[in-house]
Amino acid sequence: MTRGDTVWARVYYRNATGEELRPVLTLMGPGGRTVELHCAPAAHDEPGICETPRVPASGPPGSATAVAEFAGAGPVEEAPLLLRAGSERSPGARG
């Protein structure tokens, strides 16, 4: 997401499983700049949102990307990756 010279990542979710999920939202900008947020979604069927802090854009419009990963419960090294979704850079964006 962008507004003016600010950029951030947002993911909407609904946890209908009733089980614990561990989402991680990562915003990556040019030059290796990264913001990572660990969200804590409730285990019920209500829609929710996870959003990184808004940070100054450090490159041209469209040069940042975002990735949302949802993993199951349990030890991190054993938790199954359930979903990975990412954005794409705009055509012609550099970074």
mmCIF file of C-alpha atoms in Angstrom:
data_model
loop_
_atom_site.group_PDB
_atom_site.id
_atom_site.type_symbol
_atom_site.label_atom_id
_atom_site.label_comp_id
_atom_site.label_asym_id
_atom_site.label_seq_id
_atom_site.Cartn_x
_atom_site.Cartn_y
_atom_site.Cartn_z
ATOM 1 C CA MET A 1 0.000 0.000 0.000
ATOM 2 C CA THR A 2 1.226 3.508 -0.696
ATOM 3 C CA ARG A 3 -0.012 6.961 0.124
ATOM 4 C CA GLY A 4 2.131 9.918 -0.798
ATOM 5 C CA ASP A 5 5.692 9.086 0.237
ATOM 6 C CA THR A 6 4.624 6.408 2.737
ATOM 7 C CA VAL A 7 4.498 2.627 2.179
ATOM 8 C CA TRP A 8 3.147 -0.298 4.241
ATOM 9 C CA ALA A 9 1.889 -3.878 3.867
ATOM 10 C CA ARG A 10 -1.561 -5.170 4.777
ATOM 11 C CA VAL A 11 -3.196 -8.589 4.702
ATOM 12 C CA TYR A 12 -6.831 -9.441 5.371
ATOM 13 C CA TYR A 13 -7.601 -12.872 6.799
ATOM 14 C CA ARG A 14 -10.311 -15.075 8.257
ATOM 15 C CA ASN A 15 -9.299 -17.982 10.493
ATOM 16 C CA ALA A 16 -12.190 -20.429 10.176
ATOM 17 C CA THR A 17 -10.065 -23.383 11.376
ATOM 18 C CA GLY A 18 -10.511 -22.710 15.083
ATOM 19 C CA GLU A 19 -6.796 -23.476 15.463
ATOM 20 C CA GLU A 20 -3.827 -21.252 16.264
ATOM 21 C CA LEU A 21 -2.151 -19.734 13.220
ATOM 22 C CA ARG A 22 1.098 -17.777 13.072
ATOM 23 C CA PRO A 23 1.073 -15.146 10.354
ATOM 24 C CA VAL A 24 4.131 -13.095 9.439
ATOM 25 C CA LEU A 25 3.818 -10.043 7.217
ATOM 26 C CA THR A 26 7.005 -8.746 5.593
ATOM 27 C CA LEU A 27 7.467 -5.496 3.685
ATOM 28 C CA MET A 28 10.633 -5.339 1.561
ATOM 29 C CA GLY A 29 11.930 -2.130 0.034
ATOM 30 C CA PRO A 30 14.848 -1.327 -2.205
ATOM 31 C CA GLY A 31 18.341 -1.599 -0.786
ATOM 32 C CA GLY A 32 17.479 -4.515 1.517
ATOM 33 C CA ARG A 33 15.193 -2.513 3.821
ATOM 34 C CA THR A 34 12.707 -4.841 5.554
ATOM 35 C CA VAL A 35 9.874 -4.488 8.065
ATOM 36 C CA GLU A 36 8.521 -7.718 9.575
ATOM 37 C CA LEU A 37 5.412 -8.062 11.720
ATOM 38 C CA HIS A 38 4.198 -11.144 13.599
ATOM 39 C CA CYS A 39 0.411 -10.994 13.888
ATOM 40 C CA ALA A 40 -1.833 -12.745 16.415
ATOM 41 C CA PRO A 41 -5.129 -13.633 14.718
ATOM 42 C CA ALA A 42 -7.982 -14.875 16.867
ATOM 43 C CA ALA A 43 -9.054 -18.479 16.292
ATOM 44 C CA HIS A 44 -12.599 -17.726 15.146
ATOM 45 C CA ASP A 45 -14.404 -17.025 11.893
ATOM 46 C CA GLU A 46 -14.349 -13.220 12.137
ATOM 47 C CA PRO A 47 -12.441 -11.268 9.495
ATOM 48 C CA GLY A 48 -9.240 -9.586 10.620
ATOM 49 C CA ILE A 49 -6.431 -7.427 9.363
ATOM 50 C CA CYS A 50 -2.670 -7.368 9.906
ATOM 51 C CA GLU A 51 -0.708 -4.292 8.877
ATOM 52 C CA THR A 52 2.947 -3.261 9.137
ATOM 53 C CA PRO A 53 3.841 0.178 10.425
ATOM 54 C CA ARG A 54 3.877 2.874 7.771
ATOM 55 C CA VAL A 55 7.387 3.834 6.764
ATOM 56 C CA PRO A 56 8.864 6.408 4.389
ATOM 57 C CA ALA A 57 9.193 5.063 0.851
ATOM 58 C CA SER A 58 12.861 4.670 -0.020
ATOM 59 C CA GLY A 59 12.550 4.245 -3.758
ATOM 60 C CA PRO A 60 10.361 4.979 -6.736
ATOM 61 C CA PRO A 61 6.644 4.115 -6.587
ATOM 62 C CA GLY A 62 6.096 0.367 -6.859
ATOM 63 C CA SER A 63 9.605 -0.574 -5.721
ATOM 64 C CA ALA A 64 8.451 -2.243 -2.472
ATOM 65 C CA THR A 65 7.030 -5.772 -2.228
ATOM 66 C CA ALA A 66 5.186 -7.626 0.515
ATOM 67 C CA VAL A 67 4.876 -11.273 1.552
ATOM 68 C CA ALA A 68 2.321 -12.764 3.953
ATOM 69 C CA GLU A 69 2.978 -16.244 5.371
ATOM 70 C CA PHE A 70 0.590 -18.230 7.548
ATOM 71 C CA ALA A 71 1.970 -21.237 9.445
ATOM 72 C CA GLY A 72 0.253 -23.723 11.726
ATOM 73 C CA ALA A 73 0.812 -24.136 15.441
ATOM 74 C CA GLY A 74 3.678 -26.002 17.077
ATOM 75 C CA PRO A 75 7.425 -25.515 17.204
ATOM 76 C CA VAL A 76 8.563 -23.127 14.461
ATOM 77 C CA GLU A 77 10.796 -25.717 12.776
ATOM 78 C CA GLU A 78 7.902 -28.241 12.640
ATOM 79 C CA ALA A 79 4.944 -25.951 11.905
ATOM 80 C CA PRO A 80 3.477 -26.509 8.445
ATOM 81 C CA LEU A 81 3.457 -23.561 6.041
ATOM 82 C CA LEU A 82 -0.210 -23.176 5.134
ATOM 83 C CA LEU A 83 -0.162 -20.142 2.867
ATOM 84 C CA ARG A 84 2.366 -17.805 1.280
ATOM 85 C CA ALA A 85 1.142 -14.855 -0.754
ATOM 86 C CA GLY A 86 3.158 -12.004 -2.166
ATOM 87 C CA SER A 87 2.898 -8.845 -4.166
ATOM 88 C CA GLU A 88 4.721 -8.120 -7.378
ATOM 89 C CA ARG A 89 6.743 -5.078 -8.286
ATOM 90 C CA SER A 90 5.231 -2.743 -10.807
ATOM 91 C CA PRO A 91 6.542 -3.198 -14.342
ATOM 92 C CA GLY A 92 9.602 -1.013 -14.776
ATOM 93 C CA ALA A 93 10.147 -0.524 -11.012
ATOM 94 C CA ARG A 94 13.763 -0.592 -9.905
ATOM 95 C CA GLY A 95 15.199 -1.429 -6.518
#
